Amino acid sequence: MNPETKVVVDTLWVLITAMLVFFMNLGFACVEAGFQQSKNCVNILSKNFVVFACSTVAFWYLGWGLMFGDGNPFMGLQGLLMITGADNSPATGDAYQGVYSSIAWTGVPLSAKFFFQLVFAGTAATIVSGSVGGRIKYFSFILFSFILVGLIYPIGGHWIWGGGWLAKLGFWDFAGSTVVHSVGGWAALMGAIILGPRFGKFGPKGEINAIPGHSMSLAMIGTLVLYLGWFGFNPGSTMAADPRLMGHICLTTNMAAATAILSSTFTSWIFLKKPDIGMTINGCLAGLVAITAPCAFVSVPSAAIIGLIAGFIVVPAVIFFDKVHVDDPVGATAVHLVNGIFGTIAVGLFAQDWVSPNTTGNGLFFGGGVKLLTAQLTGVAAVGAFVVIASAIAWYVLKMTVGIRVSLTEEIEGLDIGEHGNQAYPDFVTRKPSYRGVGITESLGAQNSGMKSSASKKEYNEVLR
Amino acid sequence: MNPETKVVVDTLWVLITAMLVFFMNLGFACVEAGFQQSKNCVNILSKNFVVFACSTVAFWYLGWGLMFGDGNPFMGLQGLLMITGADNSPATGDAYQGVYSSIAWTGVPLSAKFFFQLVFAGTAATIVSGSVGGRIKYFSFILFSFILVGLIYPIGGHWIWGGGWLAKLGFWDFAGSTVVHSVGGWAALMGAIILGPRFGKFGPKGEINAIPGHSMSLAMIGTLVLYLGWFGFNPGSTMAADPRLMGHICLTTNMAAATAILSSTFTSWIFLKKPDIGMTINGCLAGLVAITAPCAFVSVPSAAIIGLIAGFIVVPAVIFFDKVHVDDPVGATAVHLVNGIFGTIAVGLFAQDWVSPNTTGNGLFFGGGVKLLTAQLTGVAAVGAFVVIASAIAWYVLKMTVGIRVSLTEEIEGLDIGEHGNQAYPDFVTRKPSYRGVGITESLGAQNSGMKSSASKKEYNEVLR
Amino acid sequence: MNPETKVVVDTLWVLITAMLVFFMNLGFACVEAGFQQSKNCVNILSKNFVVFACSTVAFWYLGWGLMFGDGNPFMGLQGLLMITGADNSPATGDAYQGVYSSIAWTGVPLSAKFFFQLVFAGTAATIVSGSVGGRIKYFSFILFSFILVGLIYPIGGHWIWGGGWLAKLGFWDFAGSTVVHSVGGWAALMGAIILGPRFGKFGPKGEINAIPGHSMSLAMIGTLVLYLGWFGFNPGSTMAADPRLMGHICLTTNMAAATAILSSTFTSWIFLKKPDIGMTINGCLAGLVAITAPCAFVSVPSAAIIGLIAGFIVVPAVIFFDKVHVDDPVGATAVHLVNGIFGTIAVGLFAQDWVSPNTTGNGLFFGGGVKLLTAQLTGVAAVGAFVVIASAIAWYVLKMTVGIRVSLTEEIEGLDIGEHGNQAYPDFVTRKPSYRGVGITESLGAQNSGMKSSASKKEYNEVLR
């Protein structure tokens, strides 16, 4: 193909798939809002909206350079601020002259590279929004989003996609089960732990109370938008219009989602007696997260098996986080963290050399031994340790300074009024949230420190009145 | 153009339009949920979600081979299971060596061919979901979806797009008014008939009771998503980046939708006194279904006329199915079946040779005589007879074995709780569905056999209490 | 690149981005419905749906020819009706032979040119729908839409994109801040003024009553769909697959939206005490409208500044229209008119020659002097004067003939029942709209003439009963 033509078709593919990934912002907003209470709906929508604005500014100002700038194995050090480093994209390989050489394998203009990577960075940040929903201060969430996309995400990303030490180790993550989803998932988990659970989620004797989401329609809209967006996320990560690979990745991505929908549906049917729509939705997303790392390295039947497993494990994973009293209102950790890890490991098990020659080689199940699997496990552990520490520091610094949790009165009334002065559905008659017979004083006694620190004696009394 | 370049741009077009068609799953989910009651919303969303997972597995495992595998005029017989037949795509024409020769006219990789055809198969199955809404067992719907996409749809499709006997007869259906929409429509009609109407839809003296849908917002979201998806459905069916034809089909598709919106709006304004939003929505979809077969064979002014007619006939068609006591909660038969048939016939009337030379030739209105029209009518009748028989058998087998209808108590309470243990909108105060003064015992007497067989004496009494 | 290949890739880009712009119909429908009351929801959705059907017919029948047909500096005169003029597209430049020479710079088929321009015309018309919501007669809105897209929009557009007098003057509007947004905005403003405010919006002593929108979820869905659509609107306006420019425009567009989200959020936080979701949403849209004209002429940092300003000014703009008692239920004038003007002026300030050589040259802030700025201001004033006069005439003619405002009784009950015989959410218990202690007789006294002319004494009494 004419080199000029190749730049054009590659750019078409990269920009169009980037737009699909951008659209996942709507998917996350709808799923996370639908799975939470109507009294917090404006707040969740606002968080999931503003987060992409924060991501844009943070990734442009600093994140891009830290992630893709030439530097050491741990972070980029050149062309750091506002993408101002030298660059002669779309030149590739030896013809490339610039400071973003780790991404010089794709022959598209720098603007297209940045736009594509930006929408991925935004995804990691938006994952956090769901887990901390219903009790976080809006301003603190905005600050955390800047930190995550400006610092934490790009450093982890540099290790893998920026030519850093994990890339050199032979760790493979095609479209971001680790780089995006488990980074977002770990940050979300730390947020949920440090904030503490929503009032009423866990009773004084450790009972787990379901707090049902306010709109399954909204959640389903979000899910199918995310599913569509994943056809940008995974096939787009070729960052080149390679017909064979684009088509193959569409199939592996779709197949894993499909088998995960079926396995989560039947798993919840068996364990919870009925096919719960929340489990089916999270099953689908789990399958999509799990196939994200291996989508370009495994066969379609392997993708079917990966999806089956992902759809199964999301059900016990959701139950597990409830059991250990981590309050994740939307199941983001079960989906993005647990299945981000599983998908990354699945590369080490299911990879086959013929799918993308000269990349992963064969995984354990196809005669490749444990070398690839070991690299994958190393990456999972290293990225996990880094994000847990870095995001915990960030959350604690925010807690000590601006505070991270709203008052108890505001939480009970709903964050829409307290944080935004808005109501999501003012024309409709809504139910007062019941706390299911849990006496407020008793319940407060059982709350963890994150809770205690933000609700004063006076506030308790106001609630009790 | 360089042959390698052609493969790239064709694959870009096929994959991107396939993604748009995939997105129609959201459109169907929203339209069908919006047009039904809130107590059945989770169930409808779940059906429209799981159906694409079923379609993926069924079409991959068997459907694709039956439809496009080399075989006899009635079904594919080679390369049946899991797309494992020999194939050297993207080679085309004489260079093609493989068992899927009926689709070797498009020069894209096998994965892209499969992905594009899969999203079409999924559409046929999701059409059924609306018509059987509000009373079907979730498990039976899942089983029927496997049968439809694994067996019925691909056999009908083989006759037309798989090089079968209708293709040889000179029957033309560019993007699937018959292959997809009327196949789905016939299966939906048989389901609606065999299930019987929802409780309360028809009174003891044959009165027709309107059961209004619970969210016109949701219905409108769905409609515009479907409209967008149709720009994948019709222009994408070129399966090649042919600038003239792609652009032309965008115009015919859009023009038919536009005139159908206007004609259905004014038809309902005249006949129902006011421009009912449900009729306007179904009018738009009717226009889109009708232009699906002829979109590449007719001029833009002809498309305008086809849309005008489609938007008109959907109004009496909806009224007709009510009159004959077929309870189709969303009007899927009026839209997909009636206008699938009309659109197929429209090819025989409006086709002009210059639009796509060497395909249909001229239709009746442009001097082509009745030859094309006869072939179109033959196809409509043959596919109709086949799908009516095959789907009736499938529905009856399911009825005899696992049962197809939920209990009356569950139906009245809503399938969300009965089938899924969920509520779609738990925070909102909803109205109890009234049965509009229809005494329950009287009404039950008027129910058809589908109803009677699933509601016991004991259940009647529970409802009456 | 091979010329044939260039036609293919350019057509791919034009059609795909046109589809994204088409999808903005959903965005407008959701934002405008979400920001208005549930009792008018069906009406708003219907208006925003039917308007694209009207646009299709009007722009096909007449608008296209008036806008792009060869003619004089004020309107097209050749190839007027139904795009039937001579045309040998995709030929460009000197090779072009036809009557639509002003758009012969893009090398795509005529059908693709028309489809792309049609979806832009539809956008202008749909802007009007929001501002006139809650009191306009459905039929009058349909008629106005035909007039706007068939006559007013294309004449204004001819001046700028059709090779007319403003184009010759050196006025630049890359993707339509003026051509689309401020044209729609002026027509919306005139509609809002001539109709008069909704009953209860302004009290007898001039108090401004907030009438909150019924669904922030719907509004947010709409906003993110619009944001996605803008990646068609702006980058697609290259009408050619130019890798550098496509990527650059994705970045300027996104950056302006992001900084506008942040600045509107913090502006409302400071001035209204809390980060109001309505302001954040309108801030985002303001940033997108403002970057529409300059997106291909300014640098990314300039785009960031343009967005910051747009997000700021939308807040006082919304407050201003309230203060002068113009009732615009969705803030369309503050978004599309005010920021359409600002964005057009921003070209004259921020343009840099290197971004798109041989177009605008440098603006005032980059050493280009006031020449460009003067041309931009001239265009803003001329288009404004024309649309104000033309749309005022159209609104008054409609008022004198078919009438433009529904009865007071109908308005208070809601237009869904009065105009359509539908309810948007029949299953849900909704609140009666309170008129906040404003006595109806008093309030009526304060209504303007638009109001008085359509509500009879008898109707007042019915309301009072």
JSON list of N, CA and C in Angstrom, two decimals, chain A residues 111-136:
[
{"chain": "A", "resi": 111, "resn": "SER", "atom": "N", "xyz": [-1.45, 14.01, 17.00]},
{"chain": "A", "resi": 111, "resn": "SER", "atom": "CA", "xyz": [-2.77, 14.37, 17.56]},
{"chain": "A", "resi": 111, "resn": "SER", "atom": "C", "xyz": [-3.66, 13.14, 17.69]},
{"chain": "A", "resi": 112, "resn": "ALA", "atom": "N", "xyz": [-3.60, 12.25, 16.72]},
{"chain": "A", "resi": 112, "resn": "ALA", "atom": "CA", "xyz": [-4.42, 11.04, 16.76]},
{"chain": "A", "resi": 112, "resn": "ALA", "atom": "C", "xyz": [-3.93, 10.09, 17.84]},
{"chain": "A", "resi": 113, "resn": "LYS", "atom": "N", "xyz": [-2.60, 9.98, 17.98]},
{"chain": "A", "resi": 113, "resn": "LYS", "atom": "CA", "xyz": [-2.06, 9.14, 19.07]},
{"chain": "A", "resi": 113, "resn": "LYS", "atom": "C", "xyz": [-2.55, 9.66, 20.41]},
{"chain": "A", "resi": 114, "resn": "PHE", "atom": "N", "xyz": [-2.43, 10.99, 20.60]},
{"chain": "A", "resi": 114, "resn": "PHE", "atom": "CA", "xyz": [-2.84, 11.57, 21.88]},
{"chain": "A", "resi": 114, "resn": "PHE", "atom": "C", "xyz": [-4.32, 11.37, 22.12]},
{"chain": "A", "resi": 115, "resn": "PHE", "atom": "N", "xyz": [-5.14, 11.63, 21.12]},
{"chain": "A", "resi": 115, "resn": "PHE", "atom": "CA", "xyz": [-6.59, 11.52, 21.30]},
{"chain": "A", "resi": 115, "resn": "PHE", "atom": "C", "xyz": [-6.98, 10.09, 21.69]},
{"chain": "A", "resi": 116, "resn": "PHE", "atom": "N", "xyz": [-6.38, 9.13, 21.01]},
{"chain": "A", "resi": 116, "resn": "PHE", "atom": "CA", "xyz": [-6.69, 7.74, 21.31]},
{"chain": "A", "resi": 116, "resn": "PHE", "atom": "C", "xyz": [-6.27, 7.38, 22.74]},
{"chain": "A", "resi": 117, "resn": "GLN", "atom": "N", "xyz": [-5.08, 7.79, 23.12]},
{"chain": "A", "resi": 117, "resn": "GLN", "atom": "CA", "xyz": [-4.60, 7.45, 24.47]},
{"chain": "A", "resi": 117, "resn": "GLN", "atom": "C", "xyz": [-5.35, 8.22, 25.54]},
{"chain": "A", "resi": 118, "resn": "LEU", "atom": "N", "xyz": [-5.79, 9.43, 25.21]},
{"chain": "A", "resi": 118, "resn": "LEU", "atom": "CA", "xyz": [-6.55, 10.22, 26.18]},
{"chain": "A", "resi": 118, "resn": "LEU", "atom": "C", "xyz": [-7.85, 9.54, 26.58]},
{"chain": "A", "resi": 119, "resn": "VAL", "atom": "N", "xyz": [-8.58, 9.02, 25.59]},
{"chain": "A", "resi": 119, "resn": "VAL", "atom": "CA", "xyz": [-9.86, 8.40, 25.93]},
{"chain": "A", "resi": 119, "resn": "VAL", "atom": "C", "xyz": [-9.67, 7.14, 26.77]},
{"chain": "A", "resi": 120, "resn": "PHE", "atom": "N", "xyz": [-8.52, 6.50, 26.62]},
{"chain": "A", "resi": 120, "resn": "PHE", "atom": "CA", "xyz": [-8.22, 5.36, 27.50]},
{"chain": "A", "resi": 120, "resn": "PHE", "atom": "C", "xyz": [-7.95, 5.84, 28.92]},
{"chain": "A", "resi": 121, "resn": "ALA", "atom": "N", "xyz": [-7.16, 6.89, 29.04]},
{"chain": "A", "resi": 121, "resn": "ALA", "atom": "CA", "xyz": [-6.87, 7.44, 30.37]},
{"chain": "A", "resi": 121, "resn": "ALA", "atom": "C", "xyz": [-8.16, 7.85, 31.07]},
{"chain": "A", "resi": 122, "resn": "GLY", "atom": "N", "xyz": [-9.07, 8.45, 30.30]},
{"chain": "A", "resi": 122, "resn": "GLY", "atom": "CA", "xyz": [-10.36, 8.85, 30.87]},
{"chain": "A", "resi": 122, "resn": "GLY", "atom": "C", "xyz": [-11.14, 7.68, 31.41]},
{"chain": "A", "resi": 123, "resn": "THR", "atom": "N", "xyz": [-11.04, 6.54, 30.74]},
{"chain": "A", "resi": 123, "resn": "THR", "atom": "CA", "xyz": [-11.75, 5.34, 31.20]},
{"chain": "A", "resi": 123, "resn": "THR", "atom": "C", "xyz": [-11.29, 4.91, 32.58]},
{"chain": "A", "resi": 124, "resn": "ALA", "atom": "N", "xyz": [-9.98, 4.91, 32.78]},
{"chain": "A", "resi": 124, "resn": "ALA", "atom": "CA", "xyz": [-9.46, 4.50, 34.09]},
{"chain": "A", "resi": 124, "resn": "ALA", "atom": "C", "xyz": [-10.04, 5.38, 35.19]},
{"chain": "A", "resi": 125, "resn": "ALA", "atom": "N", "xyz": [-10.12, 6.68, 34.92]},
{"chain": "A", "resi": 125, "resn": "ALA", "atom": "CA", "xyz": [-10.59, 7.61, 35.95]},
{"chain": "A", "resi": 125, "resn": "ALA", "atom": "C", "xyz": [-12.07, 7.44, 36.23]},
{"chain": "A", "resi": 126, "resn": "THR", "atom": "N", "xyz": [-12.85, 7.16, 35.20]},
{"chain": "A", "resi": 126, "resn": "THR", "atom": "CA", "xyz": [-14.29, 7.09, 35.38]},
{"chain": "A", "resi": 126, "resn": "THR", "atom": "C", "xyz": [-14.70, 5.84, 36.14]},
{"chain": "A", "resi": 127, "resn": "ILE", "atom": "N", "xyz": [-13.85, 4.81, 36.11]},
{"chain": "A", "resi": 127, "resn": "ILE", "atom": "CA", "xyz": [-14.13, 3.59, 36.87]},
{"chain": "A", "resi": 127, "resn": "ILE", "atom": "C", "xyz": [-14.24, 3.90, 38.36]},
{"chain": "A", "resi": 128, "resn": "VAL", "atom": "N", "xyz": [-13.41, 4.83, 38.82]},
{"chain": "A", "resi": 128, "resn": "VAL", "atom": "CA", "xyz": [-13.39, 5.17, 40.25]},
{"chain": "A", "resi": 128, "resn": "VAL", "atom": "C", "xyz": [-14.72, 5.76, 40.71]},
{"chain": "A", "resi": 129, "resn": "SER", "atom": "N", "xyz": [-15.34, 6.53, 39.85]},
{"chain": "A", "resi": 129, "resn": "SER", "atom": "CA", "xyz": [-16.54, 7.27, 40.22]},
{"chain": "A", "resi": 129, "resn": "SER", "atom": "C", "xyz": [-17.63, 6.39, 40.84]},
{"chain": "A", "resi": 130, "resn": "GLY", "atom": "N", "xyz": [-17.84, 5.22, 40.27]},
{"chain": "A", "resi": 130, "resn": "GLY", "atom": "CA", "xyz": [-18.90, 4.35, 40.75]},
{"chain": "A", "resi": 130, "resn": "GLY", "atom": "C", "xyz": [-18.67, 3.86, 42.17]},
{"chain": "A", "resi": 131, "resn": "SER", "atom": "N", "xyz": [-17.45, 3.42, 42.44]},
{"chain": "A", "resi": 131, "resn": "SER", "atom": "CA", "xyz": [-17.16, 2.80, 43.74]},
{"chain": "A", "resi": 131, "resn": "SER", "atom": "C", "xyz": [-17.24, 3.77, 44.90]},
{"chain": "A", "resi": 132, "resn": "VAL", "atom": "N", "xyz": [-16.97, 5.03, 44.64]},
{"chain": "A", "resi": 132, "resn": "VAL", "atom": "CA", "xyz": [-16.98, 6.01, 45.72]},
{"chain": "A", "resi": 132, "resn": "VAL", "atom": "C", "xyz": [-18.31, 6.77, 45.75]},
{"chain": "A", "resi": 133, "resn": "GLY", "atom": "N", "xyz": [-19.28, 6.30, 44.98]},
{"chain": "A", "resi": 133, "resn": "GLY", "atom": "CA", "xyz": [-20.55, 7.01, 44.84]},
{"chain": "A", "resi": 133, "resn": "GLY", "atom": "C", "xyz": [-21.34, 7.04, 46.14]},
{"chain": "A", "resi": 134, "resn": "GLY", "atom": "N", "xyz": [-22.17, 8.07, 46.28]},
{"chain": "A", "resi": 134, "resn": "GLY", "atom": "CA", "xyz": [-23.11, 8.14, 47.39]},
{"chain": "A", "resi": 134, "resn": "GLY", "atom": "C", "xyz": [-22.56, 8.76, 48.65]},
{"chain": "A", "resi": 135, "resn": "ARG", "atom": "N", "xyz": [-21.25, 9.10, 48.69]},
{"chain": "A", "resi": 135, "resn": "ARG", "atom": "CA", "xyz": [-20.71, 9.71, 49.92]},
{"chain": "A", "resi": 135, "resn": "ARG", "atom": "C", "xyz": [-19.48, 10.56, 49.71]},
{"chain": "A", "resi": 136, "resn": "ILE", "atom": "N", "xyz": [-18.92, 10.62, 48.51]},
{"chain": "A", "resi": 136, "resn": "ILE", "atom": "CA", "xyz": [-17.69, 11.40, 48.34]},
{"chain": "A", "resi": 136, "resn": "ILE", "atom": "C", "xyz": [-18.02, 12.86, 48.06]}
]
